[in-house]
JSON list of C-alpha atoms in Angstrom, two decimals:
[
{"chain": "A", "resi": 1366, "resn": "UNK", "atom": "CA", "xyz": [16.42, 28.10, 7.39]},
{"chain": "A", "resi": 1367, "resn": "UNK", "atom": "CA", "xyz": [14.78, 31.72, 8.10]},
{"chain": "A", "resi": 1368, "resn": "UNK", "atom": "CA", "xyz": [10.84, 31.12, 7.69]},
{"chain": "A", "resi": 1369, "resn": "UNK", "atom": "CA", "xyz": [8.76, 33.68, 6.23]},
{"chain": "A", "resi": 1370, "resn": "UNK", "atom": "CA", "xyz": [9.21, 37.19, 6.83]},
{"chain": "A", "resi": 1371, "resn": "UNK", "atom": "CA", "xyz": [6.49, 39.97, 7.05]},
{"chain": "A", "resi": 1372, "resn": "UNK", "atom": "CA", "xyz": [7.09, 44.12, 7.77]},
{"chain": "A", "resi": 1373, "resn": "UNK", "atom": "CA", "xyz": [5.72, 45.92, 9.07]},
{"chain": "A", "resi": 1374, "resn": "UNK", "atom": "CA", "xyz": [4.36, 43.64, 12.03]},
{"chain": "A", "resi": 1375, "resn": "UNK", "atom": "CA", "xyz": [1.51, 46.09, 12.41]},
{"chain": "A", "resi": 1376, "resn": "UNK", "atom": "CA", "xyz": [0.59, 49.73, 10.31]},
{"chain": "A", "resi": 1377, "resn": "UNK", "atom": "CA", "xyz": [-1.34, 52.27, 11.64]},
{"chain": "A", "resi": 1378, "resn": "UNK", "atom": "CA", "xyz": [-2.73, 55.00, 8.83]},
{"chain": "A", "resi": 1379, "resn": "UNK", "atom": "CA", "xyz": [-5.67, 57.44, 8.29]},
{"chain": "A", "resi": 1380, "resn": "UNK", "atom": "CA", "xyz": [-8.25, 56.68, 5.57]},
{"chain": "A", "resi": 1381, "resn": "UNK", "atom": "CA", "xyz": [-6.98, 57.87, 2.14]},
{"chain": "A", "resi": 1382, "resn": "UNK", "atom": "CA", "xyz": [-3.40, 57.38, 2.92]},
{"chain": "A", "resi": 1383, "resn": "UNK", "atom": "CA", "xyz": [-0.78, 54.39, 1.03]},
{"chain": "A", "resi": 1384, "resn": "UNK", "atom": "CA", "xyz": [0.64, 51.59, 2.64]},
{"chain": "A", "resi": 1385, "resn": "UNK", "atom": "CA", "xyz": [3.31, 49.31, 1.30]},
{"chain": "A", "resi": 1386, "resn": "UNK", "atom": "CA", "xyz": [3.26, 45.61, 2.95]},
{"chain": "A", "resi": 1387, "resn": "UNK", "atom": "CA", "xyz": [6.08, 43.51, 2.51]},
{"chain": "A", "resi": 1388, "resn": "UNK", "atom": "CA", "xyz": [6.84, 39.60, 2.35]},
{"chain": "A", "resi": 1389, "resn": "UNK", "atom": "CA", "xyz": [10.05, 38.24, 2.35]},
{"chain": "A", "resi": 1390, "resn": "UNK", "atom": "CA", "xyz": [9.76, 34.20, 1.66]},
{"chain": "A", "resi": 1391, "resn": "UNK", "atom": "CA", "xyz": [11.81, 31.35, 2.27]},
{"chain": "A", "resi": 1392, "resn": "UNK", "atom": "CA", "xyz": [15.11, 31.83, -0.41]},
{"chain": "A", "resi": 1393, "resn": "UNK", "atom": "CA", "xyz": [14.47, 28.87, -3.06]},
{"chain": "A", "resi": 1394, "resn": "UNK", "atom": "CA", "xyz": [10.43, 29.18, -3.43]},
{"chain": "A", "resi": 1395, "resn": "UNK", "atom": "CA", "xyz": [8.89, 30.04, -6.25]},
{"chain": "A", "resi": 1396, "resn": "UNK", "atom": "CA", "xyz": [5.36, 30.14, -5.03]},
{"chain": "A", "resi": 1397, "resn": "UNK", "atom": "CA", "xyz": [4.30, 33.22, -2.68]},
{"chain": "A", "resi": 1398, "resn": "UNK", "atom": "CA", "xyz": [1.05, 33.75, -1.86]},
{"chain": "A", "resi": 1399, "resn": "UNK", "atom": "CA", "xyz": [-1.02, 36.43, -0.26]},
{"chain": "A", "resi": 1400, "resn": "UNK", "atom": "CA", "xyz": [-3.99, 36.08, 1.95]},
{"chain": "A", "resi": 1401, "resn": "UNK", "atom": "CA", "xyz": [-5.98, 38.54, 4.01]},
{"chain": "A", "resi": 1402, "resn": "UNK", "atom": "CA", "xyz": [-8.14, 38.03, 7.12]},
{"chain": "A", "resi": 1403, "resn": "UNK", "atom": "CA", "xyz": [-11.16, 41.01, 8.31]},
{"chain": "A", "resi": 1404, "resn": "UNK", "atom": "CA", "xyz": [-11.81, 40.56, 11.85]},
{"chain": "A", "resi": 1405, "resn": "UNK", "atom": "CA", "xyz": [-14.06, 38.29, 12.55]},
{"chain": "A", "resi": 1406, "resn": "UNK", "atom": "CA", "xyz": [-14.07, 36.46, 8.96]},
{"chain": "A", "resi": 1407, "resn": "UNK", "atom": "CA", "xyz": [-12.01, 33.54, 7.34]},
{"chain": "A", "resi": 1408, "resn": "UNK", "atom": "CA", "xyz": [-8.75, 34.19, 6.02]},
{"chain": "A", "resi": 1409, "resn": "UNK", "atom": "CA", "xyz": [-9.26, 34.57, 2.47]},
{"chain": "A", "resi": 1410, "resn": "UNK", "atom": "CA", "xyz": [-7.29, 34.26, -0.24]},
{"chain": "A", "resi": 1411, "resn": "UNK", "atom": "CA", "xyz": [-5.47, 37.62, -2.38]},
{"chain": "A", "resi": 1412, "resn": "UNK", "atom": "CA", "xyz": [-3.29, 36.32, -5.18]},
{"chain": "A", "resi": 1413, "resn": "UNK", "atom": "CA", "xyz": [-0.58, 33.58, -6.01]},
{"chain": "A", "resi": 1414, "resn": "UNK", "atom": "CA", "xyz": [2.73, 34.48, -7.60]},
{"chain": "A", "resi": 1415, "resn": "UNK", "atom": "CA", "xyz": [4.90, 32.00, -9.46]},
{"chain": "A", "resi": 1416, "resn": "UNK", "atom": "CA", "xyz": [8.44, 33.47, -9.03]},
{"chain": "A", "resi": 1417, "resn": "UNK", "atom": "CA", "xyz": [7.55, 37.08, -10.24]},
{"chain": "A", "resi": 1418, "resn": "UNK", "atom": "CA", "xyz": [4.56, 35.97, -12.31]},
{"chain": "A", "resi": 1419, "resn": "UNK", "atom": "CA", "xyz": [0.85, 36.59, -10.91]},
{"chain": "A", "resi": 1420, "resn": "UNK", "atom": "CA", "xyz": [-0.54, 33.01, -11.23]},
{"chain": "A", "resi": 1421, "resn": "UNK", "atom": "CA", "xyz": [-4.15, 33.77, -9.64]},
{"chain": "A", "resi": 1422, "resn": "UNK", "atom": "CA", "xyz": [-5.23, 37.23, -8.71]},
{"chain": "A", "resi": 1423, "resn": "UNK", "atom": "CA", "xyz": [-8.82, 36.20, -8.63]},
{"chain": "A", "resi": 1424, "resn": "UNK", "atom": "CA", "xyz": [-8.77, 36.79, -4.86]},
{"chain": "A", "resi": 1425, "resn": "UNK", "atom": "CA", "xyz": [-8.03, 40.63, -5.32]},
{"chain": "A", "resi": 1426, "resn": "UNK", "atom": "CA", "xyz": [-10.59, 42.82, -3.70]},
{"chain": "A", "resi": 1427, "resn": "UNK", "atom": "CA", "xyz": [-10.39, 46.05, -6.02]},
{"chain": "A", "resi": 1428, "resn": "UNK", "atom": "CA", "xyz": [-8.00, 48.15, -8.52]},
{"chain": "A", "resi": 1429, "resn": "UNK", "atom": "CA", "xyz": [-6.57, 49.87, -4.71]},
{"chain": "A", "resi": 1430, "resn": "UNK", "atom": "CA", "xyz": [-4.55, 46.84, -4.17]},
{"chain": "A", "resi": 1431, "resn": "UNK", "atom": "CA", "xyz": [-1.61, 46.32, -6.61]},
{"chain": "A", "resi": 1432, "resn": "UNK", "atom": "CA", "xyz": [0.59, 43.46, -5.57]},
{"chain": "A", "resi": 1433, "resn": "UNK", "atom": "CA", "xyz": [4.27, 43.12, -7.57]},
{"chain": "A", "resi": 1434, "resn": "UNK", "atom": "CA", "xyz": [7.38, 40.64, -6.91]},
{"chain": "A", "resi": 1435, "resn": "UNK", "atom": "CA", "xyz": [9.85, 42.03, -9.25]},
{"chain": "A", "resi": 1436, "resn": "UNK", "atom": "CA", "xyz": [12.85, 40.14, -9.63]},
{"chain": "A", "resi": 1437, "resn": "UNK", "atom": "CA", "xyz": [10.66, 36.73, -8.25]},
{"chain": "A", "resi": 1438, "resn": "UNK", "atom": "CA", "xyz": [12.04, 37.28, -4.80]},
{"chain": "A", "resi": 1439, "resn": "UNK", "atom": "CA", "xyz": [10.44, 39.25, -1.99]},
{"chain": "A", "resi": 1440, "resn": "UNK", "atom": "CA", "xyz": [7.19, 41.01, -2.58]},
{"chain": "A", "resi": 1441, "resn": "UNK", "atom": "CA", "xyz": [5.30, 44.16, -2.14]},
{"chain": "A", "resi": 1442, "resn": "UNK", "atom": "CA", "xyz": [0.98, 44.45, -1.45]},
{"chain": "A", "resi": 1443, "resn": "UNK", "atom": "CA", "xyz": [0.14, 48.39, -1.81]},
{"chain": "A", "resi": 1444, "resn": "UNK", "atom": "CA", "xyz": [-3.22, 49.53, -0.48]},
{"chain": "A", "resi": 1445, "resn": "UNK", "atom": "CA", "xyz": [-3.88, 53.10, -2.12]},
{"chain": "A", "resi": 1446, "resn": "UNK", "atom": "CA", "xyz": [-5.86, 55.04, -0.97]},
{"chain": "A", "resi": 1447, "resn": "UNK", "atom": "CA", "xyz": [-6.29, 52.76, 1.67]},
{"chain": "A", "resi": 1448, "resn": "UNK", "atom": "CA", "xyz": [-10.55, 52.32, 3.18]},
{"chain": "A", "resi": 1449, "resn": "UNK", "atom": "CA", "xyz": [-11.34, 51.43, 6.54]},
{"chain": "A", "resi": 1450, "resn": "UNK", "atom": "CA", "xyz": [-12.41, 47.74, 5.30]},
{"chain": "A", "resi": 1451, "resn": "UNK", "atom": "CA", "xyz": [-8.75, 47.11, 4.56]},
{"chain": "A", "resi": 1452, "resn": "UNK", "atom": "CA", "xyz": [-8.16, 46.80, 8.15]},
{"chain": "A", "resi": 1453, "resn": "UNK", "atom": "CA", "xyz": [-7.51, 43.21, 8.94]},
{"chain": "A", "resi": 1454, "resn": "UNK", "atom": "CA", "xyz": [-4.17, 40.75, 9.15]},
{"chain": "A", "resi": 1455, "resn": "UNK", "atom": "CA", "xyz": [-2.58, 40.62, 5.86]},
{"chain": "A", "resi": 1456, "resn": "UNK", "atom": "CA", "xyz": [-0.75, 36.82, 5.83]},
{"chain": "A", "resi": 1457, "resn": "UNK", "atom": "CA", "xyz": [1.90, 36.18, 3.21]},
{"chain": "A", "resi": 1458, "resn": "UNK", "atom": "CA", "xyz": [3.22, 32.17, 2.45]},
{"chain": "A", "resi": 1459, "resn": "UNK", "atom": "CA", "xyz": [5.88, 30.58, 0.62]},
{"chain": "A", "resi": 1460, "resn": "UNK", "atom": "CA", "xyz": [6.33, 26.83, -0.87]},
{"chain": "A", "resi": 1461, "resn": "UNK", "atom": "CA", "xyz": [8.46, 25.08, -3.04]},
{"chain": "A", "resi": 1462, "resn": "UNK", "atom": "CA", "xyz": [7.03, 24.93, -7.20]},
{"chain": "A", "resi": 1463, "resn": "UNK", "atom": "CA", "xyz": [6.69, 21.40, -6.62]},
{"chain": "A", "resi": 1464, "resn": "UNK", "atom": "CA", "xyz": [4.54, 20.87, -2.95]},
{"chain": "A", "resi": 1465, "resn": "UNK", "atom": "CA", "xyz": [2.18, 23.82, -3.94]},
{"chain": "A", "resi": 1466, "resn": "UNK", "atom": "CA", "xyz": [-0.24, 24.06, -0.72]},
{"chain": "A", "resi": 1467, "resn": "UNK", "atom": "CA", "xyz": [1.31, 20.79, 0.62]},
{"chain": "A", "resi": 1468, "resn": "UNK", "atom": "CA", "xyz": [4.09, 23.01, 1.77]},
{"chain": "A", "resi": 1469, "resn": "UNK", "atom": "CA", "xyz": [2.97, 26.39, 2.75]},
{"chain": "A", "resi": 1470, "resn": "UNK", "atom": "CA", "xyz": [4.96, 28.05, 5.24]},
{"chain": "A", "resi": 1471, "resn": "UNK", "atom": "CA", "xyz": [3.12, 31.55, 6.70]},
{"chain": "A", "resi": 1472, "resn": "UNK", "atom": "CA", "xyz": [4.50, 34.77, 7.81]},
{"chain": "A", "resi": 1473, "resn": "UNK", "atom": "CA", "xyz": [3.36, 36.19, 11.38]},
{"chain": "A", "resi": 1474, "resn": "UNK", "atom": "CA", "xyz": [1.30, 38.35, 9.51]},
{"chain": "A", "resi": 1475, "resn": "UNK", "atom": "CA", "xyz": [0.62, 42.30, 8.87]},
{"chain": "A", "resi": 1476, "resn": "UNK", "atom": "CA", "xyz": [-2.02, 43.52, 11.49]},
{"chain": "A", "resi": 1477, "resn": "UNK", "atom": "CA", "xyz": [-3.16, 46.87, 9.47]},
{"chain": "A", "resi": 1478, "resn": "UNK", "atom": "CA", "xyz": [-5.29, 49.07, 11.15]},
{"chain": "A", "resi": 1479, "resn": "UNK", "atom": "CA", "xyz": [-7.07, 51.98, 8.96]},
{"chain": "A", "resi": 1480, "resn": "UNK", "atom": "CA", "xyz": [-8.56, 54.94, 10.86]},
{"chain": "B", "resi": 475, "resn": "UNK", "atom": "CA", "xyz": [-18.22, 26.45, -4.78]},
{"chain": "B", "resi": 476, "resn": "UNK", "atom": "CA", "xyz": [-15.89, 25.53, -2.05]},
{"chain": "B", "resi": 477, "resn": "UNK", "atom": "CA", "xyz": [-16.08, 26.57, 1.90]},
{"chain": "B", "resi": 478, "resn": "UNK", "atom": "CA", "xyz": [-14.88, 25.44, 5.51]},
{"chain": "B", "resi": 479, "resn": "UNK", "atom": "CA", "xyz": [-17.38, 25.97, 8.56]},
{"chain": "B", "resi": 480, "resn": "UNK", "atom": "CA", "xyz": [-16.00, 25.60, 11.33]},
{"chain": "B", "resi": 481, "resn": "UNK", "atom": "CA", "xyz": [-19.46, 26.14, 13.72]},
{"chain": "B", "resi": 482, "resn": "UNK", "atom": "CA", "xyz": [-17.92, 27.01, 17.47]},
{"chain": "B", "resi": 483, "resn": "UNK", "atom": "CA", "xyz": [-16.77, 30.37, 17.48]},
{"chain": "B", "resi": 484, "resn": "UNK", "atom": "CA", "xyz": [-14.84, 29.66, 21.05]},
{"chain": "B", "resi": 485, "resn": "UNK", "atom": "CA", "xyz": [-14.13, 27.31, 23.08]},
{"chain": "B", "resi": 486, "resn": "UNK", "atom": "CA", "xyz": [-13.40, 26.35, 26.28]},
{"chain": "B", "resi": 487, "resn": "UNK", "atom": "CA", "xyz": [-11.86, 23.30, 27.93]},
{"chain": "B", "resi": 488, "resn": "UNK", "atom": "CA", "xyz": [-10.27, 22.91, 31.00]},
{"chain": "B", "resi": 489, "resn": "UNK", "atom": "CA", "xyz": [-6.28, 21.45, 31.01]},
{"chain": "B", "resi": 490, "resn": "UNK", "atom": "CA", "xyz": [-6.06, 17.93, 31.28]},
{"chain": "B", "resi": 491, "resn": "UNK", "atom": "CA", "xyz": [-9.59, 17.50, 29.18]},
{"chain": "B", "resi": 492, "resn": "UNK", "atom": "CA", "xyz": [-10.05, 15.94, 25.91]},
{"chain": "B", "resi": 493, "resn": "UNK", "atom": "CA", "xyz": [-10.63, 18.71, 22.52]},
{"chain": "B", "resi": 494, "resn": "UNK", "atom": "CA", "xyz": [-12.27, 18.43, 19.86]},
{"chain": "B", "resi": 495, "resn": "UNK", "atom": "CA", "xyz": [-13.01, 20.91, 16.80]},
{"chain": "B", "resi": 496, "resn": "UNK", "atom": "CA", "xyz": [-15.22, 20.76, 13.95]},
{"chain": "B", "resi": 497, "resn": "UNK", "atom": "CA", "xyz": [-14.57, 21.08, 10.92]},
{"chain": "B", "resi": 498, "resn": "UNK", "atom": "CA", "xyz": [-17.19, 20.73, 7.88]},
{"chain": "B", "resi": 499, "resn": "UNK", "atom": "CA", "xyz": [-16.18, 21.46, 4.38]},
{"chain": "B", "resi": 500, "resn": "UNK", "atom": "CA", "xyz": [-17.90, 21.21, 0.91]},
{"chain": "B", "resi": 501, "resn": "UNK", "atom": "CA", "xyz": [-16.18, 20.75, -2.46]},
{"chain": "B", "resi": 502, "resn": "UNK", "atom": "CA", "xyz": [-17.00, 18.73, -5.13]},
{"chain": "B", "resi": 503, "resn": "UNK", "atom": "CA", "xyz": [-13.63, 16.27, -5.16]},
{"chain": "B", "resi": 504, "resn": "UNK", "atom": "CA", "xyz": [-11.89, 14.86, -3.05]},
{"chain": "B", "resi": 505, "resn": "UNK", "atom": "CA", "xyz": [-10.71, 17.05, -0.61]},
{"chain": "B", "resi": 506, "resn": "UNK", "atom": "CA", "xyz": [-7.01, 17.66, 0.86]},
{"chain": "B", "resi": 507, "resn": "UNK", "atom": "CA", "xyz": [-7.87, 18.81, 3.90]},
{"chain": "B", "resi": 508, "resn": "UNK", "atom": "CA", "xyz": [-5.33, 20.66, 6.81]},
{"chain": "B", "resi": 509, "resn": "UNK", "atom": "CA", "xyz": [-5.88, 22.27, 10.03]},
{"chain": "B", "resi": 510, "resn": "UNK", "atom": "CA", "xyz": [-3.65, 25.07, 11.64]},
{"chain": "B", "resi": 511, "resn": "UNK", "atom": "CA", "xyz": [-2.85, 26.72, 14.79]},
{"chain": "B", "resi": 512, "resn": "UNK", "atom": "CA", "xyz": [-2.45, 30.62, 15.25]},
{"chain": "B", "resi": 513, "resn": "UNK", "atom": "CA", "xyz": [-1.04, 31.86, 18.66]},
{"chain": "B", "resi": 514, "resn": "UNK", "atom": "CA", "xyz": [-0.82, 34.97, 19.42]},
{"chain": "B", "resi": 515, "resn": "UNK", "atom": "CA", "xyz": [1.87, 36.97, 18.09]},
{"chain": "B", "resi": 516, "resn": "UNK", "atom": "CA", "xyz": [2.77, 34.12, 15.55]},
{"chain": "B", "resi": 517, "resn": "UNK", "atom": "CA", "xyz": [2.21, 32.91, 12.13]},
{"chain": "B", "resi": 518, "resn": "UNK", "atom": "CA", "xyz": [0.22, 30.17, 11.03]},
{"chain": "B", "resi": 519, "resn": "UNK", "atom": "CA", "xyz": [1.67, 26.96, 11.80]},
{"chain": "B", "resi": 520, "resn": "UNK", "atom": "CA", "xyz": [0.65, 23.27, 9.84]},
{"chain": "B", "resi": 521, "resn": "UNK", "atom": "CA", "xyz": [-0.87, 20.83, 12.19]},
{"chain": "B", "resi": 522, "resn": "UNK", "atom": "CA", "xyz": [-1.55, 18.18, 9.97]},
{"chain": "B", "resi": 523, "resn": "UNK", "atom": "CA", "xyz": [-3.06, 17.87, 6.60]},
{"chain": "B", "resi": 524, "resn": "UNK", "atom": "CA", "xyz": [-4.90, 14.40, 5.18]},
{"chain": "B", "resi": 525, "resn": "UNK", "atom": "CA", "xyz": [-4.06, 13.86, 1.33]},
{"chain": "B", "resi": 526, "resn": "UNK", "atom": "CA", "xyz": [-5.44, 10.24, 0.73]},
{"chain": "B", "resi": 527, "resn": "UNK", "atom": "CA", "xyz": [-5.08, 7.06, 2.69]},
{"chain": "B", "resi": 528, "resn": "UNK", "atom": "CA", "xyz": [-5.58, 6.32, 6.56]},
{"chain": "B", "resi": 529, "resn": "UNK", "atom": "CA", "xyz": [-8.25, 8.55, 7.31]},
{"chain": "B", "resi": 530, "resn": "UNK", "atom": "CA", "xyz": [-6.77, 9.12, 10.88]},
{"chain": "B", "resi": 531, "resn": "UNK", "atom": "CA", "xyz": [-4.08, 11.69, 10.45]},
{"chain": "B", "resi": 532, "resn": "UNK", "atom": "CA", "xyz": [-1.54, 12.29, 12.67]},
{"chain": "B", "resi": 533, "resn": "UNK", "atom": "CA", "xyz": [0.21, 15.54, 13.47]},
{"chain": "B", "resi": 534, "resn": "UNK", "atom": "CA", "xyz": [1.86, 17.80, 16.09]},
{"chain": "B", "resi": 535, "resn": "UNK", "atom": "CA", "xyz": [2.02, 18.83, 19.69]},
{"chain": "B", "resi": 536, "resn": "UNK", "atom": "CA", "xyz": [-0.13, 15.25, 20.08]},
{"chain": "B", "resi": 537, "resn": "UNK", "atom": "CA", "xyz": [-3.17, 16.67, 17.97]},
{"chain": "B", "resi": 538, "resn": "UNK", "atom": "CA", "xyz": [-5.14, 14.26, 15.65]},
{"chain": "B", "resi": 539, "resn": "UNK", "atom": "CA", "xyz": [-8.15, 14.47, 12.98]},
{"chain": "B", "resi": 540, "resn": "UNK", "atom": "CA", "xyz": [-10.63, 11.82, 11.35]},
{"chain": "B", "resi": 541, "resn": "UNK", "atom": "CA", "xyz": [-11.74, 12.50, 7.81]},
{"chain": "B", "resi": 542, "resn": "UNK", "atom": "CA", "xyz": [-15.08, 11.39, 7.52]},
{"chain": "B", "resi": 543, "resn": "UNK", "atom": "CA", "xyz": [-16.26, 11.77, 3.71]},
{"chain": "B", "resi": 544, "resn": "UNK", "atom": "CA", "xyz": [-19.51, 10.68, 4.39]},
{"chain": "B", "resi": 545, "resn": "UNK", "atom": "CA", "xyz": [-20.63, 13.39, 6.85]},
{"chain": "B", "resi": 546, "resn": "UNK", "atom": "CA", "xyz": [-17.72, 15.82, 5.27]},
{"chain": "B", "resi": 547, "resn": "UNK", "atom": "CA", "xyz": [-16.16, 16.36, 8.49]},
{"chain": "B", "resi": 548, "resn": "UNK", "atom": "CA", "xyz": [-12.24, 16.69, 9.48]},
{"chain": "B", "resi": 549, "resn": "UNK", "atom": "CA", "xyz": [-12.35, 17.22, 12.88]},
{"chain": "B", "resi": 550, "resn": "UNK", "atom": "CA", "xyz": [-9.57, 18.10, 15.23]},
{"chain": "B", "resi": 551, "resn": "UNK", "atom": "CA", "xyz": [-8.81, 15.84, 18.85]},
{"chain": "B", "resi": 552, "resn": "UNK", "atom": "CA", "xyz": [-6.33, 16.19, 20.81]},
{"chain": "B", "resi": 553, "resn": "UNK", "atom": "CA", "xyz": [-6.83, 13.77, 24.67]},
{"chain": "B", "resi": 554, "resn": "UNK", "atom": "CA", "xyz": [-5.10, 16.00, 26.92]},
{"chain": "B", "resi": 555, "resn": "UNK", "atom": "CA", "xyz": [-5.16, 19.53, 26.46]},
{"chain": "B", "resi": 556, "resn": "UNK", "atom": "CA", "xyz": [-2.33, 22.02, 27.73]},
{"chain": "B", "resi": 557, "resn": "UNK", "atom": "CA", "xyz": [-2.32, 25.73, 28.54]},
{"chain": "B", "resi": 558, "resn": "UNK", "atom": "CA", "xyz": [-0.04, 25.90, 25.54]},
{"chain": "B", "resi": 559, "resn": "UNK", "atom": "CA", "xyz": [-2.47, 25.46, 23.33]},
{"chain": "B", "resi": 560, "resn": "UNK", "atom": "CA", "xyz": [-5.04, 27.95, 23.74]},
{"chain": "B", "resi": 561, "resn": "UNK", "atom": "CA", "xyz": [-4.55, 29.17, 20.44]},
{"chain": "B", "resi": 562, "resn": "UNK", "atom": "CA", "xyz": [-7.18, 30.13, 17.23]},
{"chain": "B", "resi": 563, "resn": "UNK", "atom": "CA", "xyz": [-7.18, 27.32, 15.15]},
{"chain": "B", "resi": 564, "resn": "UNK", "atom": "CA", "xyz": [-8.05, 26.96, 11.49]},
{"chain": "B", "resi": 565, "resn": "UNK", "atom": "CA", "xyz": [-9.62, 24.34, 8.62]},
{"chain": "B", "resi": 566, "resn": "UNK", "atom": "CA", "xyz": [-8.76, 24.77, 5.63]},
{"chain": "B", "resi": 567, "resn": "UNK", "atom": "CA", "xyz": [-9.49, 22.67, 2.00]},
{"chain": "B", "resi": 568, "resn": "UNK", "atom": "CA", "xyz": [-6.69, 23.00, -0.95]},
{"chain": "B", "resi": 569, "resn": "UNK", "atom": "CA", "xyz": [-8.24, 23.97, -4.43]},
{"chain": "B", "resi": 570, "resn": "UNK", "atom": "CA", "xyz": [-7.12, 25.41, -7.84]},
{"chain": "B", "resi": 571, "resn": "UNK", "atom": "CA", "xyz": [-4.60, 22.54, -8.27]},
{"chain": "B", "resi": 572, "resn": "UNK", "atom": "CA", "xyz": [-3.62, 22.93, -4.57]},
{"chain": "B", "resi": 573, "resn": "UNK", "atom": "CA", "xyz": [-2.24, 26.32, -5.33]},
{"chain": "B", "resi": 574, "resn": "UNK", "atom": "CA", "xyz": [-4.64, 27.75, -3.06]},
{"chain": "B", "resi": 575, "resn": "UNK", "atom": "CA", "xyz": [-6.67, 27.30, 0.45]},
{"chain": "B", "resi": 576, "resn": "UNK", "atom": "CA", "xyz": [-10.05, 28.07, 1.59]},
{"chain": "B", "resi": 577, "resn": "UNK", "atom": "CA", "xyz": [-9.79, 28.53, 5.18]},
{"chain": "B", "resi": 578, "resn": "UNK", "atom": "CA", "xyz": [-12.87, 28.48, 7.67]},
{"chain": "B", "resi": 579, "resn": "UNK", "atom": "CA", "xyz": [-13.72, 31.51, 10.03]},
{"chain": "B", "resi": 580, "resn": "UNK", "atom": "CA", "xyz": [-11.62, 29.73, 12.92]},
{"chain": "B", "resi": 581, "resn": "UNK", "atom": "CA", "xyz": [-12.05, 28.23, 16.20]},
{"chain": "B", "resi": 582, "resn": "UNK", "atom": "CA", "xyz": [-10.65, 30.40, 19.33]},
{"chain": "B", "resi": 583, "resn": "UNK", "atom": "CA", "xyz": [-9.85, 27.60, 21.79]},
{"chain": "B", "resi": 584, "resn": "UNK", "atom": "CA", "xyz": [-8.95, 28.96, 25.68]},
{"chain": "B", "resi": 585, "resn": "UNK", "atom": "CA", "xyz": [-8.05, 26.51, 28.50]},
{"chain": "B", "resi": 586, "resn": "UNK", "atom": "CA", "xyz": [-9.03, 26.80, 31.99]},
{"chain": "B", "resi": 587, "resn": "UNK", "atom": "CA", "xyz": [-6.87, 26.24, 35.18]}
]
């Protein structure tokens, strides 16, 4: 089966512009998660969908970051305007309703860089 | 409220030699407890992960860990280290229902010649 999917594989924008991050997870799970990780820190946790429902957004940083899955398939994190602290890897995961964290599967990541 | 140190920012062994990477974690019940593996260029991949039972858990690419609940430790072995595995490696405690992990800062492990 195709694993998790993540594009852009890295981003490159100026201070004050938008970018779009998307995840693609494994067809068939419900649960999609996003987690971020600044240089140097722990990857932390963003927000938890449940198909196209936000279960947990307590991870959220600010009102610049507006996650959606429409449709409970792939989904879309939008940084706007993006800040230079948003530079970091941007890790999406997928597991079945039923395993929950027992069966996360991660995407290679989104390395953003904001200049 | 819940947290992973992992205290050895890098690492070093040399191929052939034994690993092993701490892990201390604090949370309030029992834990479910994971490690995983980052190299470069890839996503995170599951090592293992200890639920309940045999405290020794076994998982891939010949890598082990010992939960210890009384010095809240999950540390990572492996006997015989390969080049292959110089990789960043990551604790991490499921919370919230296990609907979420809290992930330490990460161990950077290289491997010398």
């Amino acid at each position: 089966e195709a694993g998790v999917t993540q594009f852009p594989s890295h981003s490159v924008i100026e201070k004050g512009q938008t970018v779009t991050l998307r995840c693609d997870p494994i067809s068939g799970h419900d649960n999609l998660y996003w987690y971020r990780r600044v240089m140097g820190k722990e990857i932390k946790f963003l927000l938890h969908f449940v198909k196209e429902s936000k279960q947990d957004e307590s991870g959220m940083p600010n009102n610049r970051f507006l996650a959606e899955r429409t449709g409970g398939t792939y989904s879309t994190l939008k940084v706007q305007p993006a800040e230079l602290e948003d530079s970091g890897v941007y890790f999406c995961a997928s597991s079945q309703q039923s395993t929950g964290n027992y069966g996360y599967t991660f995407g290679s990541g989104t390395r953003l860089t904001v200049v | 409220a819940q947290s992973v140190t992992q205290p050895d920012i890098h690492i070093t062994v040399s191929e052939g030699a034994s690993l092993e990477l701490r892990c201390n974690y604090s949370y309030g019940a029992t834990p479910y407890l994971f490690w995983y593996v980052q190299s470069p260029g890839q996503g995170l991949q599951l090592l293992l992960k200890y639920f309940s039972g045999d405290t020794l858990v076994q998982g891939i690419k010949g890598f082990e860990a010992e939960f210890k609940r009384s010095q809240s430790s999950f540390n990572l072995r492996k006997p015989s280290v390969h080049w292959s595995d110089a990789a960043e490696y990551f604790c991490a405690v499921g919370v919230s229902g296990f609907q979420k992990l809290v992930f330490g800062t990460g161990t950077r492990l290289l491997v010398s010649p």
